[in-house]
Coordinates of C-alpha atoms and ligand atoms in Angstrom, one line a residue:
L1 CA -71.0 128.2 35.8
D2 CA -70.6 130.7 33.9
H3 CA -72.6 133.1 37.2
F4 CA -74.3 132.0 40.3
V5 CA -77.1 134.1 40.4
S6 CA -80.5 132.5 41.5
V7 CA -80.5 128.9 42.3
E8 CA -83.2 128.2 40.7
D9 CA -81.6 127.9 37.3
L10 CA -80.0 125.4 38.4
T11 CA -81.3 121.5 38.0
N12 CA -80.7 119.0 40.8
D13 CA -78.3 117.5 40.0
E14 CA -75.9 120.9 39.5
V15 CA -77.2 121.7 43.1
L16 CA -75.8 117.7 45.0
Q17 CA -72.6 118.6 42.6
L18 CA -71.9 121.3 45.0
I19 CA -73.2 120.2 48.6
K20 CA -71.2 117.5 48.0
R21 CA -68.0 119.6 46.7
A22 CA -68.9 121.6 49.9
S23 CA -69.1 118.7 51.5
Q24 CA -65.3 117.2 51.0
L25 CA -63.7 120.6 50.5
K26 CA -65.4 120.5 54.8
K27 CA -63.2 116.9 55.2
G28 CA -60.1 118.4 53.5
S29 CA -60.7 117.4 50.5
V30 CA -57.1 119.5 49.1
S31 CA -58.6 122.3 46.6
P32 CA -55.9 123.7 43.0
K33 CA -56.0 125.9 45.9
A34 CA -52.8 128.5 44.2
N35 CA -55.7 130.5 41.9
P36 CA -53.2 133.2 40.3
N37 CA -54.2 135.9 38.4
L38 CA -57.4 135.6 38.8
Y39 CA -58.9 138.7 40.5
A40 CA -62.5 139.2 42.8
V41 CA -64.3 142.1 44.6
N42 CA -66.7 141.5 46.9
L43 CA -69.4 144.4 46.4
F44 CA -71.6 144.9 49.5
F45 CA -74.0 147.0 49.5
E46 CA -76.0 146.1 52.7
N47 CA -75.1 145.4 55.2
S48 CA -73.3 141.8 56.2
T49 CA -71.0 140.1 58.7
R50 CA -71.5 136.0 57.4
T51 CA -72.0 136.1 53.4
H52 CA -69.8 139.0 53.3
K53 CA -66.9 137.0 55.2
S54 CA -67.4 133.8 54.0
F55 CA -67.0 134.7 51.0
E56 CA -63.1 136.5 51.6
M57 CA -62.4 133.3 53.9
A58 CA -63.7 131.3 50.9
E59 CA -61.6 133.0 48.1
K60 CA -58.9 133.4 51.1
K61 CA -58.4 129.6 50.7
L62 CA -58.4 129.1 47.7
G63 CA -56.0 132.0 46.8
I64 CA -57.6 134.5 45.4
D65 CA -56.7 137.6 45.1
I66 CA -58.9 140.5 46.9
I67 CA -59.5 143.5 45.1
D68 CA -60.8 145.8 48.5
F69 CA -63.5 147.7 47.9
E70 CA -65.4 149.7 50.6
P71 CA -69.0 151.5 49.4
S72 CA -68.5 154.6 51.6
T73 CA -65.1 156.0 50.0
S74 CA -66.3 154.8 47.1
S75 CA -67.3 156.8 43.5
I76 CA -70.4 155.1 44.0
K77 CA -71.4 158.3 46.5
K78 CA -70.5 160.5 43.8
G79 CA -73.3 158.6 41.8
E80 CA -71.2 156.4 40.2
S81 CA -74.2 153.5 39.0
L82 CA -73.9 149.7 40.5
Y83 CA -74.0 149.0 36.1
D84 CA -70.3 151.2 35.8
T85 CA -68.9 150.1 38.8
V86 CA -68.9 146.3 37.7
L87 CA -68.1 147.8 34.1
T88 CA -65.0 149.1 35.6
M89 CA -64.2 146.1 37.7
S90 CA -64.0 144.3 35.0
A91 CA -62.2 147.1 32.5
I92 CA -59.2 146.5 34.9
G93 CA -58.9 142.6 34.7
T94 CA -61.5 141.7 37.3
D95 CA -62.4 138.3 37.5
I96 CA -65.2 137.6 39.3
A97 CA -67.9 140.1 40.9
V98 CA -69.4 138.6 44.0
I99 CA -72.4 141.4 45.0
R100 CA -74.9 142.3 47.8
D101 CA -77.8 144.7 46.7
S102 CA -80.6 145.9 47.4
K103 CA -82.4 145.9 43.9
E104 CA -84.1 143.0 42.7
S105 CA -82.8 141.3 40.3
F106 CA -79.6 143.7 39.9
Y107 CA -77.7 141.1 38.2
T108 CA -79.5 141.2 35.0
E109 CA -78.1 144.0 33.0
L110 CA -74.7 143.0 35.0
I111 CA -74.8 138.8 33.0
N112 CA -76.8 140.8 30.0
S113 CA -73.7 142.3 29.8
P114 CA -71.4 142.2 26.3
S115 CA -68.8 144.4 28.5
I116 CA -68.8 142.8 31.2
N117 CA -66.5 140.1 31.3
C118 CA -67.1 139.4 35.3
S119 CA -68.6 136.0 36.8
I120 CA -71.4 137.3 38.7
I121 CA -72.7 135.6 41.9
N122 CA -75.4 136.8 44.2
G123 CA -74.9 137.3 47.9
G124 CA -78.2 138.4 48.2
D125 CA -80.7 141.0 46.2
G126 CA -83.6 142.6 48.0
T127 CA -85.7 140.7 48.9
G128 CA -85.4 138.4 46.0
Q129 CA -82.6 135.4 46.0
H130 CA -80.3 134.7 48.3
P131 CA -78.9 131.5 46.4
S132 CA -75.3 130.4 48.8
Q133 CA -77.3 131.2 51.0
C134 CA -79.7 128.2 50.5
L135 CA -77.1 125.9 49.1
L136 CA -75.1 126.1 53.2
D137 CA -78.7 125.7 54.4
L138 CA -79.1 121.9 52.2
M139 CA -75.5 121.5 52.8
T140 CA -76.4 121.4 56.6
I141 CA -79.8 120.0 56.0
Y142 CA -77.3 116.9 54.1
E143 CA -74.7 116.6 56.4
E144 CA -77.7 115.8 59.1
Y145 CA -79.8 113.6 56.9
G146 CA -78.3 112.6 53.5
Y147 CA -81.5 113.1 51.7
F148 CA -84.8 115.9 51.2
K149 CA -86.8 113.4 49.6
G150 CA -89.9 113.3 52.1
L151 CA -88.2 115.5 55.2
K152 CA -91.1 116.9 56.9
I153 CA -89.4 121.4 57.1
A154 CA -91.3 124.6 58.2
I155 CA -89.9 128.3 57.2
V156 CA -91.3 130.0 59.4
G157 CA -91.7 134.3 59.8
D158 CA -90.9 137.2 58.2
L159 CA -91.3 135.1 55.2
K160 CA -92.3 138.0 53.0
H161 CA -88.6 139.6 53.9
S162 CA -86.9 137.5 52.9
R163 CA -84.7 136.3 50.4
V164 CA -83.5 133.0 51.7
A165 CA -87.1 132.5 52.2
K166 CA -87.2 132.5 48.3
S167 CA -84.1 130.4 46.9
N168 CA -85.2 127.7 49.8
M169 CA -88.6 127.6 49.5
H170 CA -87.9 127.2 46.0
M171 CA -85.1 124.6 46.2
L172 CA -86.7 122.3 49.1
K173 CA -90.2 121.2 47.1
R174 CA -87.9 120.5 43.5
L175 CA -85.5 118.3 45.9
G176 CA -89.1 116.7 46.9
A177 CA -89.1 118.1 51.0
E178 CA -92.4 118.7 51.9
V179 CA -92.1 122.6 53.2
L180 CA -94.4 123.9 56.2
L181 CA -94.9 127.2 56.4
S182 CA -95.6 129.7 58.9
G183 CA -95.4 133.0 61.2
P184 CA -97.6 137.2 60.7
A185 CA -100.4 136.4 57.8
E186 CA -98.8 139.8 57.2
W187 CA -96.1 138.4 56.0
M188 CA -97.4 135.7 54.3
E189 CA -98.7 136.3 50.5
E190 CA -100.5 134.1 47.8
T191 CA -97.8 132.2 45.9
F192 CA -96.7 130.8 48.6
D193 CA -99.5 128.3 48.4
Q194 CA -97.6 126.8 45.5
Y195 CA -94.4 126.0 47.5
G196 CA -96.6 125.0 50.8
Q197 CA -99.3 124.4 54.0
Y198 CA -99.4 127.2 56.3
V199 CA -99.1 125.5 59.8
E200 CA -100.1 127.4 63.1
M201 CA -96.8 127.5 65.0
D202 CA -97.8 125.0 68.2
D203 CA -98.9 122.7 65.4
L204 CA -95.8 122.7 63.5
V205 CA -93.4 121.4 65.3
T206 CA -94.2 118.2 66.6
Q207 CA -94.4 117.5 63.1
V208 CA -90.9 119.3 61.7
D209 CA -87.2 117.4 60.5
V210 CA -86.5 120.6 60.3
I211 CA -87.7 123.8 61.0
M212 CA -86.1 126.6 59.6
L213 CA -86.5 130.6 61.5
L214 CA -86.1 133.2 59.5
R215 CA -85.2 137.1 61.2
V216 CA -87.8 139.4 61.5
Q217 CA -87.0 142.8 58.8
H218 CA -87.0 145.1 60.0
E219 CA -84.9 147.3 57.7
R220 CA -88.0 146.0 55.3
H221 CA -90.4 146.9 57.0
Q222 CA -92.5 149.9 56.7
S223 CA -93.9 150.8 60.3
T224 CA -91.9 149.9 63.4
H225 CA -94.7 146.8 64.4
A226 CA -93.7 147.0 68.3
S227 CA -97.0 145.1 69.6
L228 CA -96.3 142.5 66.9
I229 CA -92.4 142.0 68.2
D230 CA -93.6 142.0 71.4
T231 CA -95.9 139.0 71.2
Y232 CA -93.6 137.5 68.6
L233 CA -91.9 135.0 70.5
D234 CA -95.1 133.3 72.5
K235 CA -96.8 134.0 68.6
Y236 CA -94.7 132.8 66.5
G237 CA -91.4 132.1 67.5
L238 CA -89.5 128.7 68.4
N239 CA -89.7 129.0 72.9
E240 CA -88.0 126.4 75.3
T241 CA -92.2 125.2 75.9
R242 CA -92.7 124.5 72.2
E243 CA -88.6 122.9 71.2
K244 CA -89.3 120.3 74.3
K245 CA -91.7 119.2 72.0
M246 CA -89.9 118.8 69.1
K247 CA -89.2 115.1 67.8
P248 CA -85.9 113.8 69.2
T249 CA -83.9 114.6 66.1
A250 CA -84.9 117.5 65.1
I251 CA -82.8 120.3 64.1
L252 CA -83.2 124.2 64.2
M253 CA -81.4 126.7 62.2
H254 CA -81.6 130.3 61.0
P255 CA -79.7 132.4 58.5
A256 CA -78.9 134.3 61.4
P257 CA -78.1 137.4 62.3
V258 CA -80.9 135.7 65.1
N259 CA -83.2 139.0 67.3
R260 CA -82.5 137.0 70.6
D261 CA -86.3 136.9 71.6
V262 CA -87.9 138.3 69.1
E263 CA -88.0 134.7 66.2
L264 CA -85.2 132.0 68.9
Q265 CA -85.9 132.6 73.0
S266 CA -82.2 133.4 73.1
S267 CA -80.6 129.7 75.4
L268 CA -81.5 127.4 71.7
V269 CA -79.2 129.8 69.9
E270 CA -77.0 127.1 71.0
C271 CA -78.6 124.1 72.4
D272 CA -77.6 120.6 71.2
R273 CA -80.6 121.1 68.1
S274 CA -79.3 124.4 66.9
R275 CA -77.5 124.1 63.8
I276 CA -76.8 127.8 63.9
V277 CA -72.9 127.9 63.6
T278 CA -71.8 125.3 61.5
Q279 CA -75.3 126.9 58.5
M280 CA -71.6 129.6 59.9
S281 CA -69.0 127.8 59.4
N282 CA -70.9 125.1 56.4
G283 CA -71.3 128.8 54.1
V284 CA -67.1 128.7 53.5
Y285 CA -67.0 125.5 51.9
A286 CA -70.2 125.9 49.7
R287 CA -69.1 129.6 48.8
M288 CA -65.5 127.5 47.6
A289 CA -67.4 125.0 46.4
I290 CA -69.6 127.8 43.9
L291 CA -66.4 129.5 43.2
E292 CA -64.6 126.2 41.7
A293 CA -67.3 125.6 39.4
I294 CA -67.2 130.0 38.4
I295 CA -63.5 128.7 37.9
A296 CA -64.3 125.9 36.6
G297 CA -67.3 127.4 34.4
R298 CA -64.7 130.8 32.9
N299 CA -61.2 128.2 32.1
K300 CA -63.3 125.5 30.0
A301 CA -64.6 129.3 28.1
G302 CA -60.5 130.1 27.7
Ligands
CP1 N1 -77.4 135.0 57.3 C1 -76.4 136.9 55.9 O1 -76.9 136.9 55.5 O2 -76.0 136.7 57.1 P1 -75.2 138.3 56.7 O3 -76.6 139.2 56.8 O4 -74.2 138.9 57.6 O5 -74.8 138.1 55.4

């Protein structure tokens, strides 16, 4: 790979190869750890714990040197643009830039610039895509079932503002899963109809093999939705009553951070069918597989 910016750019075979490599790495497959003279910078202009720190862990496990970058003490504070920041990182010899930014498709001008030699990894672009989260989610489902075709997978909640939902809807449908959607009507869009059917939460929980809950993205909302949040768990969330109606083998997922007792009853975060902690662990291996593919692409290009 030259860059990793959207799952839509990957073939199904490339996605499956990345999942399988991530699973091998999890089982202890030895990676060529030392990547001497390979430098990565993690540029996070939106808050992050999991994506930022698991990329950092993945880079360290692969022996990649990390160039520290703290937006609040950088020249971003003097008004320097993302483009000029990445141009600078490239000029000083950085090979890989992992970037999260609020601007949708921020990566387009970076990957098309003849002056920027860094490989770009999208750590989340506004409400656009979250491809590394998608890969770790797919890995988690594949570990459980070993296939995607015919699985009933629900994506529930704040679909409109969720980049995780956009990446997952696309890839799960493409891999042959039956996608079901649920959540408040104001957070649905007509364009989602191509990926899956809307089903009320009470009808949905009895049918699914996987339920993926989404975080209510307060920071992207115009108003506070206080009355919606007060009743959210009972109307649209997964509470203990609904969880008991799920198939014995069904799993629950959430990209986290979880708004406890909003999209998911707090007591269910670590319940037997929850794979939320597994998702966090898998994030390191999925990101190692992405980095390996990027390094292989750079080596091939010379
Ligand atoms: N799931 C996810 O992207 O979490 P962070 O925002 O903490 O990176």
